[in-house]
Short mmCIF file of C-alpha atoms in Angstrom, two decimals:
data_model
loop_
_atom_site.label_atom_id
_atom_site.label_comp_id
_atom_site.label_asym_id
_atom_site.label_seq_id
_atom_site.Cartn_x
_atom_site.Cartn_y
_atom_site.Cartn_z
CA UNK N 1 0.00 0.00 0.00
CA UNK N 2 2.92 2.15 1.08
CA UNK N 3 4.64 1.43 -2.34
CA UNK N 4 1.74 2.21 -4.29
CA UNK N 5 1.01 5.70 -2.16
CA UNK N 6 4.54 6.70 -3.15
CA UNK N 7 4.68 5.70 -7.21
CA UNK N 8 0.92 7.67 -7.09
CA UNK N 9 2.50 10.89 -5.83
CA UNK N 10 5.39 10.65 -8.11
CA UNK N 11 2.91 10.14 -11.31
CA UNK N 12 1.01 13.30 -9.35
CA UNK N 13 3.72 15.48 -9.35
CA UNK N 14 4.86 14.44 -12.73
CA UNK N 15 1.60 15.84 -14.17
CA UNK N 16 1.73 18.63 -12.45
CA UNK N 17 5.42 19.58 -13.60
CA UNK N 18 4.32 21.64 -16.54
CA UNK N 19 2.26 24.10 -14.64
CA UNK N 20 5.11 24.19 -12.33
CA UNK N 21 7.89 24.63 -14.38
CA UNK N 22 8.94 28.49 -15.04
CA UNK N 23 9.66 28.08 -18.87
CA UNK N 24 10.05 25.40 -21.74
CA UNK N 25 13.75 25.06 -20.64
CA UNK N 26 12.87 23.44 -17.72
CA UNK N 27 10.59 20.80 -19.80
CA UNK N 28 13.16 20.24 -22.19
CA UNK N 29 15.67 19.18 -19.35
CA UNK N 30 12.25 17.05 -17.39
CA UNK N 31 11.64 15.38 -21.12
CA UNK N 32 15.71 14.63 -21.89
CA UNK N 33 15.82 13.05 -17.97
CA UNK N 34 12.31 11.08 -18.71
CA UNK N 35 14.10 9.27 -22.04
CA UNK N 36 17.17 8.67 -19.84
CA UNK N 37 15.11 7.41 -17.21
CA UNK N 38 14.15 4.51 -19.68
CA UNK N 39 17.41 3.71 -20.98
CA UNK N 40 18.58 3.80 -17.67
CA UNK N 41 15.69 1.30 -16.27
CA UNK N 42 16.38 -1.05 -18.99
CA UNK N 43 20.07 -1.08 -18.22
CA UNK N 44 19.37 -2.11 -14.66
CA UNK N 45 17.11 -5.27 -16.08
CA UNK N 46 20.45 -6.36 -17.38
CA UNK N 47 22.82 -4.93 -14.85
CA UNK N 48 21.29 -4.70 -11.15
CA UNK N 49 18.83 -7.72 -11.80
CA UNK N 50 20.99 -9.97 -13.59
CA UNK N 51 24.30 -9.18 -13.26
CA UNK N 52 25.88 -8.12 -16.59
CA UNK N 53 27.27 -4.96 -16.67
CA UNK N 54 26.48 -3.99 -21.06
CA UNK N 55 28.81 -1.04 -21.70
CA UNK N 56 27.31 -1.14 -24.91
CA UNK N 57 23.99 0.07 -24.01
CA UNK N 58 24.24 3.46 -25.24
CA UNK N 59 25.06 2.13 -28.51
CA UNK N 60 21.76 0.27 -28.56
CA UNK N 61 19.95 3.80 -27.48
CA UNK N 62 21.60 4.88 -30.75
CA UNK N 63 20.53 2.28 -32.90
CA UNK N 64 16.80 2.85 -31.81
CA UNK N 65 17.11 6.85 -32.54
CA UNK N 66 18.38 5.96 -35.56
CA UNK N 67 16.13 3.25 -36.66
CA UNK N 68 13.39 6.55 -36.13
CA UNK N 69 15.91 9.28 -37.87
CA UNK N 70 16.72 6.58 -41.38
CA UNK N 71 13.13 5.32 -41.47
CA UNK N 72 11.58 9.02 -41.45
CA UNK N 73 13.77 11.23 -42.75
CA UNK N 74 15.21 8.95 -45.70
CA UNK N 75 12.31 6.94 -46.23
CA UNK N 76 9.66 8.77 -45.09
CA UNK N 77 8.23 6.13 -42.68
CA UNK N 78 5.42 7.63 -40.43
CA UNK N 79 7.03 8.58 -37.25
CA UNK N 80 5.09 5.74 -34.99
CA UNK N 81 5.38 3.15 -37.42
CA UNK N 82 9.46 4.03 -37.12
CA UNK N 83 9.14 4.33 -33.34
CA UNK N 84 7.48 0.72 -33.32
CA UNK N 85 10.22 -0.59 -35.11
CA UNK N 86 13.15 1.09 -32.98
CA UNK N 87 13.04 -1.24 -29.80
CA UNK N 88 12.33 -4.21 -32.57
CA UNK N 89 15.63 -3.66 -34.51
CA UNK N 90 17.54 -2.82 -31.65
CA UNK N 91 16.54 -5.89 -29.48
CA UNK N 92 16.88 -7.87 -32.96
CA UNK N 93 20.72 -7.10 -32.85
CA UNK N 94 21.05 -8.02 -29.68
CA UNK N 95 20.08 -11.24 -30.08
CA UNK N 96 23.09 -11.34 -32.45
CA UNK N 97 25.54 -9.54 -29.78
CA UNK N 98 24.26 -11.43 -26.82
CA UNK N 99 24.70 -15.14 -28.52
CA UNK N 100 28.25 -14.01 -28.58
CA UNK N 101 29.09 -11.69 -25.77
CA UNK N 102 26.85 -13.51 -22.98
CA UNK N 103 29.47 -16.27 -23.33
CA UNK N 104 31.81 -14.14 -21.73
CA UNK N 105 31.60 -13.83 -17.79
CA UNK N 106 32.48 -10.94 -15.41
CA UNK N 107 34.94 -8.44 -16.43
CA UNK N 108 35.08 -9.82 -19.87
CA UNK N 109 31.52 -9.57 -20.78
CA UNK N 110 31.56 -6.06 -20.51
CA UNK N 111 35.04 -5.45 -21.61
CA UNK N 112 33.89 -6.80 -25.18
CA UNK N 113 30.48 -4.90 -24.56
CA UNK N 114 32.69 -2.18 -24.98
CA UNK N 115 34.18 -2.89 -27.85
CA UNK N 116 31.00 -3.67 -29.59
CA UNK N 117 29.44 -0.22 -28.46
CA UNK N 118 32.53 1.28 -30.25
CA UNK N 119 32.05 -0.29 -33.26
CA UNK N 120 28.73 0.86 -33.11
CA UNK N 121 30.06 4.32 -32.46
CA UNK N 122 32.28 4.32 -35.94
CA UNK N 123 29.85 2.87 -37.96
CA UNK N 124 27.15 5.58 -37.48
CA UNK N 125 30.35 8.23 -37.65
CA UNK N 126 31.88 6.72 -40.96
CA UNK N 127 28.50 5.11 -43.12
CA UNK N 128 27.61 8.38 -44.62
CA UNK N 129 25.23 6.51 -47.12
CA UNK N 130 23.26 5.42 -44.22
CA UNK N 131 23.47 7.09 -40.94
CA UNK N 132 24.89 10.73 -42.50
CA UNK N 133 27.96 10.81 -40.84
CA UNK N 134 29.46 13.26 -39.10
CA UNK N 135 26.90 15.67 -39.98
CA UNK N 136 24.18 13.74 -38.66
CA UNK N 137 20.36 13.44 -39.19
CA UNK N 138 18.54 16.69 -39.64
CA UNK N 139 14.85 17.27 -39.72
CA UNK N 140 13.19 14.79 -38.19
CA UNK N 141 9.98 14.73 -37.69
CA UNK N 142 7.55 15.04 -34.78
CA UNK N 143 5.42 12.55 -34.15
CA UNK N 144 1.70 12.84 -35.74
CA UNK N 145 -1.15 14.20 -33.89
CA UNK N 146 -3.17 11.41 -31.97
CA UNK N 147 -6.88 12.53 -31.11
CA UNK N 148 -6.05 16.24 -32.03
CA UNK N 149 -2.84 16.31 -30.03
CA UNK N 150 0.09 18.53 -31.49
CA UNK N 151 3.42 16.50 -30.55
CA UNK N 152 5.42 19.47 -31.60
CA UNK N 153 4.58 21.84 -28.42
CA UNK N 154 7.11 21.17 -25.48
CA UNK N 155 3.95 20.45 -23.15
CA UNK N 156 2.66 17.75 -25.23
CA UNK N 157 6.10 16.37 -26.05
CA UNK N 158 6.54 15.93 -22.30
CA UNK N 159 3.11 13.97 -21.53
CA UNK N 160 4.04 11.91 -24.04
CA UNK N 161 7.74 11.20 -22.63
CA UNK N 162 5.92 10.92 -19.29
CA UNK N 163 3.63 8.04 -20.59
CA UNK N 164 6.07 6.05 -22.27
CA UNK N 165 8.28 6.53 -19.06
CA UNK N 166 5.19 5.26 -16.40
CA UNK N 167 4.43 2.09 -19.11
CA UNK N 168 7.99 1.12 -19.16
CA UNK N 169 8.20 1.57 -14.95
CA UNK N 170 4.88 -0.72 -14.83
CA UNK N 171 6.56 -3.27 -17.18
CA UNK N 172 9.62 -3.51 -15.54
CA UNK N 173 7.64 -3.60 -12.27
CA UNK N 174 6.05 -6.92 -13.73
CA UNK N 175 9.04 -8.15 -15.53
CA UNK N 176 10.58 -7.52 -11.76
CA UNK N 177 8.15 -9.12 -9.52
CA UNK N 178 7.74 -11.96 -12.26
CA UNK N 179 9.00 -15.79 -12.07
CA UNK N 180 11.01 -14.45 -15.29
CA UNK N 181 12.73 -11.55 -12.71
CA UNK N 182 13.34 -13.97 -10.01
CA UNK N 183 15.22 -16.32 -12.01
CA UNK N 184 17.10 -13.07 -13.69
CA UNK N 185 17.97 -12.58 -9.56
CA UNK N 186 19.19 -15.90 -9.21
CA UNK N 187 21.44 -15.66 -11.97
CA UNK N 188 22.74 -12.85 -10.69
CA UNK N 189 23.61 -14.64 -7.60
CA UNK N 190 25.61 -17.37 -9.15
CA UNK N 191 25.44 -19.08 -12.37
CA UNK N 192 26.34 -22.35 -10.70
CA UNK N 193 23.16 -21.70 -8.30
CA UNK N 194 21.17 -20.45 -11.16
CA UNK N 195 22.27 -23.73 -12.98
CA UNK N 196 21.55 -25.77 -9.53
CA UNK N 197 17.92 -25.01 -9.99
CA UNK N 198 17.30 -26.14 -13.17
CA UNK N 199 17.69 -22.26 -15.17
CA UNK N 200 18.76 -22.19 -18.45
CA UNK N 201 21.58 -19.84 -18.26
CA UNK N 202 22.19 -18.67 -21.74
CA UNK N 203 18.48 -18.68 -22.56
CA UNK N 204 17.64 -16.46 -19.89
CA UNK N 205 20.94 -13.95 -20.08
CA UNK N 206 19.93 -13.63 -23.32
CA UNK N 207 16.02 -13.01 -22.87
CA UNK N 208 17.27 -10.55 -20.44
CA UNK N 209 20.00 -8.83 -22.46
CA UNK N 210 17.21 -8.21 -25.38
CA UNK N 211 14.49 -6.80 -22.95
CA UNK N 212 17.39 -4.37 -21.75
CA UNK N 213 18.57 -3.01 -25.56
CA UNK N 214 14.49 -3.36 -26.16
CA UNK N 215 14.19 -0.25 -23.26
CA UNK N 216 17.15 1.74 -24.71
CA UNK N 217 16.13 1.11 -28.26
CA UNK N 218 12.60 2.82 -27.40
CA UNK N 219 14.61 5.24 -25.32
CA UNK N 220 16.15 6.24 -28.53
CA UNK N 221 13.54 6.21 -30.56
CA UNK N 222 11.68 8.89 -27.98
CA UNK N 223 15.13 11.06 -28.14
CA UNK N 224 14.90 11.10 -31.88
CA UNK N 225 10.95 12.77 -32.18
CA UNK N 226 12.14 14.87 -29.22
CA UNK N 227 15.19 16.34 -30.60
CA UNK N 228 14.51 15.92 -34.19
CA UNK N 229 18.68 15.88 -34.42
CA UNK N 230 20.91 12.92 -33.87
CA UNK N 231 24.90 12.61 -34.42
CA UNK N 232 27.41 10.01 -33.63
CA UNK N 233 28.11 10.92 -30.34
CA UNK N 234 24.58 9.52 -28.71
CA UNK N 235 26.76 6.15 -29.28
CA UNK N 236 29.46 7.18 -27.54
CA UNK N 237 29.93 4.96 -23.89
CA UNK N 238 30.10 8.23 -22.15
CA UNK N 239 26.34 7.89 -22.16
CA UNK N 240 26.79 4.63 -20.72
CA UNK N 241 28.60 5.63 -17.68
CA UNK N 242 26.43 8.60 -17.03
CA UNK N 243 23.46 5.54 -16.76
CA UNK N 244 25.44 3.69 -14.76
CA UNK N 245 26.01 6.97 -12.23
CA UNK N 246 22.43 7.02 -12.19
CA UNK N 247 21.80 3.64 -10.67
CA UNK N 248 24.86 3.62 -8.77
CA UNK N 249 23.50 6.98 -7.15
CA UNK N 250 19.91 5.65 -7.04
CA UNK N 251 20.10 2.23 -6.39
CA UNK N 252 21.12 -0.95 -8.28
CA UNK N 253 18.90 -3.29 -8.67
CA UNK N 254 15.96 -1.44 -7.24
CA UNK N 255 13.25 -0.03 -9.05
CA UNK N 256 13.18 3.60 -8.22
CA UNK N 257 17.13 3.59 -7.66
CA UNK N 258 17.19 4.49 -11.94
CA UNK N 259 14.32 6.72 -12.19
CA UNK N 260 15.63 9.00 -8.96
CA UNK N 261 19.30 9.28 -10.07
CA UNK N 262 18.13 10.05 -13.60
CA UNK N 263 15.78 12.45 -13.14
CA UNK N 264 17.79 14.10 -10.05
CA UNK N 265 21.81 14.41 -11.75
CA UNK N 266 20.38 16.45 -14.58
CA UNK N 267 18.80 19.25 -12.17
CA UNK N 268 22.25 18.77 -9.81
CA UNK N 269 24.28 19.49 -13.10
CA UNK N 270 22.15 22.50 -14.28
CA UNK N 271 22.22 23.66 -10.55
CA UNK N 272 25.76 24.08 -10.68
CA UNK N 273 26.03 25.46 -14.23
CA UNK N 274 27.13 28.73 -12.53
CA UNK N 275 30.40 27.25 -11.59
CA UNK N 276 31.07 26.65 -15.11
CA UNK N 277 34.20 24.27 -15.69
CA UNK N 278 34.69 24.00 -11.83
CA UNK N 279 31.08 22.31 -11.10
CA UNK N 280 33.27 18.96 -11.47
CA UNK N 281 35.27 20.54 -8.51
CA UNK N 282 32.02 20.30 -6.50
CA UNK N 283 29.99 17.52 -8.47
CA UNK N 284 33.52 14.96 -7.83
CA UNK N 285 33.40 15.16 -4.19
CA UNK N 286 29.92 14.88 -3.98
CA UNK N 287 29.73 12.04 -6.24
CA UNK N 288 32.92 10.03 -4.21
CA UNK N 289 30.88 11.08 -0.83
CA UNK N 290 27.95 9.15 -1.82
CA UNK N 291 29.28 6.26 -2.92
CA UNK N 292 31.29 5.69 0.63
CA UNK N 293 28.65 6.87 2.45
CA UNK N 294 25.72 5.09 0.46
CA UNK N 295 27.17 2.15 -1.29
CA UNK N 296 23.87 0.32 -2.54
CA UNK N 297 22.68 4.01 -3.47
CA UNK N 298 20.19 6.06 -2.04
CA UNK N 299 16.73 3.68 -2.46
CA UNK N 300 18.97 0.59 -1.79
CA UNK N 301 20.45 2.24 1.24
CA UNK N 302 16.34 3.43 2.27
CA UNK N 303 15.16 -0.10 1.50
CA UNK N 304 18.06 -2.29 3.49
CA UNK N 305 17.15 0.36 6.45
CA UNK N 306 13.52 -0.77 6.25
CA UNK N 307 14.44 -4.28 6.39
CA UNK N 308 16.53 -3.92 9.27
CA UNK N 309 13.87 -2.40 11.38
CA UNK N 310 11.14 -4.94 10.15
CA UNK N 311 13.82 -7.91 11.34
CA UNK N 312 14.07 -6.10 14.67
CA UNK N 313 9.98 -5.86 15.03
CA UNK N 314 9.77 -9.42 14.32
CA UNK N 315 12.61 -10.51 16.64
CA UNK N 316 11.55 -8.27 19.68
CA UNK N 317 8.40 -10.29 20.75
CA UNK N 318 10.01 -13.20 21.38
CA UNK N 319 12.69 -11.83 23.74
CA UNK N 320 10.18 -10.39 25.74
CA UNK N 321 8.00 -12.97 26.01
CA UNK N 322 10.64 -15.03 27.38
CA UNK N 323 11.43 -12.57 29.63
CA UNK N 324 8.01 -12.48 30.89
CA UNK N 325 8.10 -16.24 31.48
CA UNK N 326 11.51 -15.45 34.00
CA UNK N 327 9.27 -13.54 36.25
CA UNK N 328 6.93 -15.33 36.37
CA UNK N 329 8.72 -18.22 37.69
CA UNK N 330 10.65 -16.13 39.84
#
C-alpha cells in the first residue's frame, strides 16, 4: 500500500510539472531526464537484476534513434510506425551480440560490450550513405497528432515522454516481480546456483539482455521525435557511464534507484552550471561522498534500512516474552 502511495504521488507530481515549471527550458531538461530514465531502467534489467554490466547500451539507445531518424527522414516512414520498429531492430541485434558476448563472464563480458558499443560508435560516424555521418540526421519529424494532439509543443512532447516513461516503470515492475525476474535474480547470484535449480543460463541472459537493448532502443527512438537531431556521439559509452552513475546513485537493482538518479543528476548538473568548468570541482566530491557513504545508493540504502527495522519488530516479541516467562517463575 505504502509502495503504491509513493509511485501515485510521483505520477502526481509528474503531471503537475508543466504548470510548475517556469519556462520550456525546464521541460526540455524534465523530457531529456524522462528518455534517460528509460534507458537507464532497462540497463538495470540487465545490470542490477541480472548481473551483466552492457557497456554497450548506449550504442543500442543509438541504434533505436536511428532506426526513427533513417526510417523518417530517408524513407519517409510515419514517425510511430518508425518508433514501433526502434526497440524491434535494436533488441533484434542483440540477439546477435548477446549469442556471442553472454558467453563471456564478469569483467570480460563487458570489456567486449565495450568494444561492440565502439564499433557501433564508428559505424554511425563513418557510413555516410546510411546514418549521415558526421553531420548527422537533420529534420526529423515530430510525431503525428493522436486525437487532435500537437506533438510538436514542449507540453505535449513531455506527456508523451511521461507516458512512455510510467508504461515502461509498470513493465519492468512486472518483468521484476515476475518468475522471469526472479530467475534473472538468481542468476545474478551465481550461475552455478542459477544452474543448480534447473535455469537455463544462456536462454535467460539472453532473454534478459534483449528486454534491456528493447528499453534503450525505445529510449532512442523517444530522443529522436524529441530532438529531431541525432549525431554520432549519442553512441558514444560516455552515455553509458552517465546511466550507470544514475543507478549507482539511485540504487542498483531497485526499481526507483534508476528513475531518482536520472531524473535528479540532470537538475544537480544544471544547478551548478554557474560554476562553469569548476562544477566537477564540487559535483567529484559529492559524487565520491555518496558512494562511501551510500554504497547500494540512495533507495537501496532506504530499502536495506527498512528491512533492518522490520527484522528487529519481528525478533523483539520473542525476547520479551521469554522474559516475561523469567518472572513469572521467579
Amino acid at each position: 500500500m505504502n509502495a503504491k502511495i509513493g509511485w501515485s504521488a510521483l505520477l502526481a507530481l509528474g503531471l503537475a510539472f508543466p504548470f510548475i515549471a517556469g519556462n520550456d527550458y525546464h521541460l526540455t531538461v524534465m523530457s531529456t531526464a524522462y528518455i534517460y530514465a528509460i534507458a537507464t531502467v532497462g540497463l538495470n534489467l540487465i545490470t542490477g537484476y541480472t548481473g551483466q554490466f552492457n557497456l554497450a547500451h548506449s550504442g543500442f539507445m543509438a541504434v533505436g534513434a536511428y532506426t526513427v531518424g533513417i526510417l523518417t527522414v530517408d524513407y519517409q516512414v510515419p514517425f510511430w510506425i518508425a518508433f514501433a520498429l526502434s526497440g524491434v531492430v535494436a533488441a533484434g541485434i542483440g540477439f546477435f551480440v548477446g549469442l556471442v558476448s553472454l558467453r563471456l563472464k564478469t569483467h570480460f563480458f563487458s570489456i567486449f560490450t565495450m568494444c561492440v558499443g565502439y564499433i557501433m560508435f564508428l559505424l554511425i560516424e563513418k557510413w555516410d550513405s546510411l546514418t549521415h555521418g558526421t553531420g548527422g540526421i537533420v529534420g526529423i519529424p515530430a510525431p503525428e497528432s493522436v486525437f487532435g494532439l500537437d506533438f510538436s509543443e514542449p507540453r505535449t512532447q513531455y506527456y508523451l515522454v511521461l507516458l512512455f516513461l510510467a508504461l515502461s516503470m509498470w513493465i519492468m515492475h512486472r518483468i521484476v516481480n515476475s518468475l522471469l525476474g526472479r530467475t534473472f535474480v538468481a542468476i545474478r547470484n551465481g550461475d552455478d546456483l542459477a544452474q543448480a535449480l534447473g535455469i537455463n543460463l544462456m536462454r535467460n541472459k539472453l532473454l534478459a539482455f534483449m528486454l534491456s537493448v528493447f528499453f534503450a532502443g525505445l529510449a532512442g527512438g523517444l530522443y529522436a521525435g524529441y530532438v529531431r537531431f541525432l549525431g554520432p556521439e549519442l553512441a558514444s559509452v560516455e552515455h553509458t557511464f552517465d546511466m550507470t552513475m544514475y543507478m549507482l546513485i539511485g540504487g542498483i537493482g531497485t526499481m526507483a534507484g534508476p528513475l531518482l538518479g536520472a531524473i535528479s543528476m540532470p537538475w544537480l548538473t544544471q544547478q551548478l552550471q554557474f560554476l562553469q568548468d569548476y562544477r566537477f570541482v564540487v559535483f567529484g566530491p559529492l559524487l565520491v561522498a555518496l558512494v562511501i557513504f551510500l554504497p547500494h545508493g540512495i533507495v537501496g540504502t532506504w530499502m536495506a534500512r527498512r528491512k533492518r527495522k522490520a527484522a528487529q519488530q519481528v525478533t523483539a516479541p520473542p525476547v520479551r516474552l521469554a522474559a516475561n516467562k523469567g518472572v513469572r517463575r521467579a
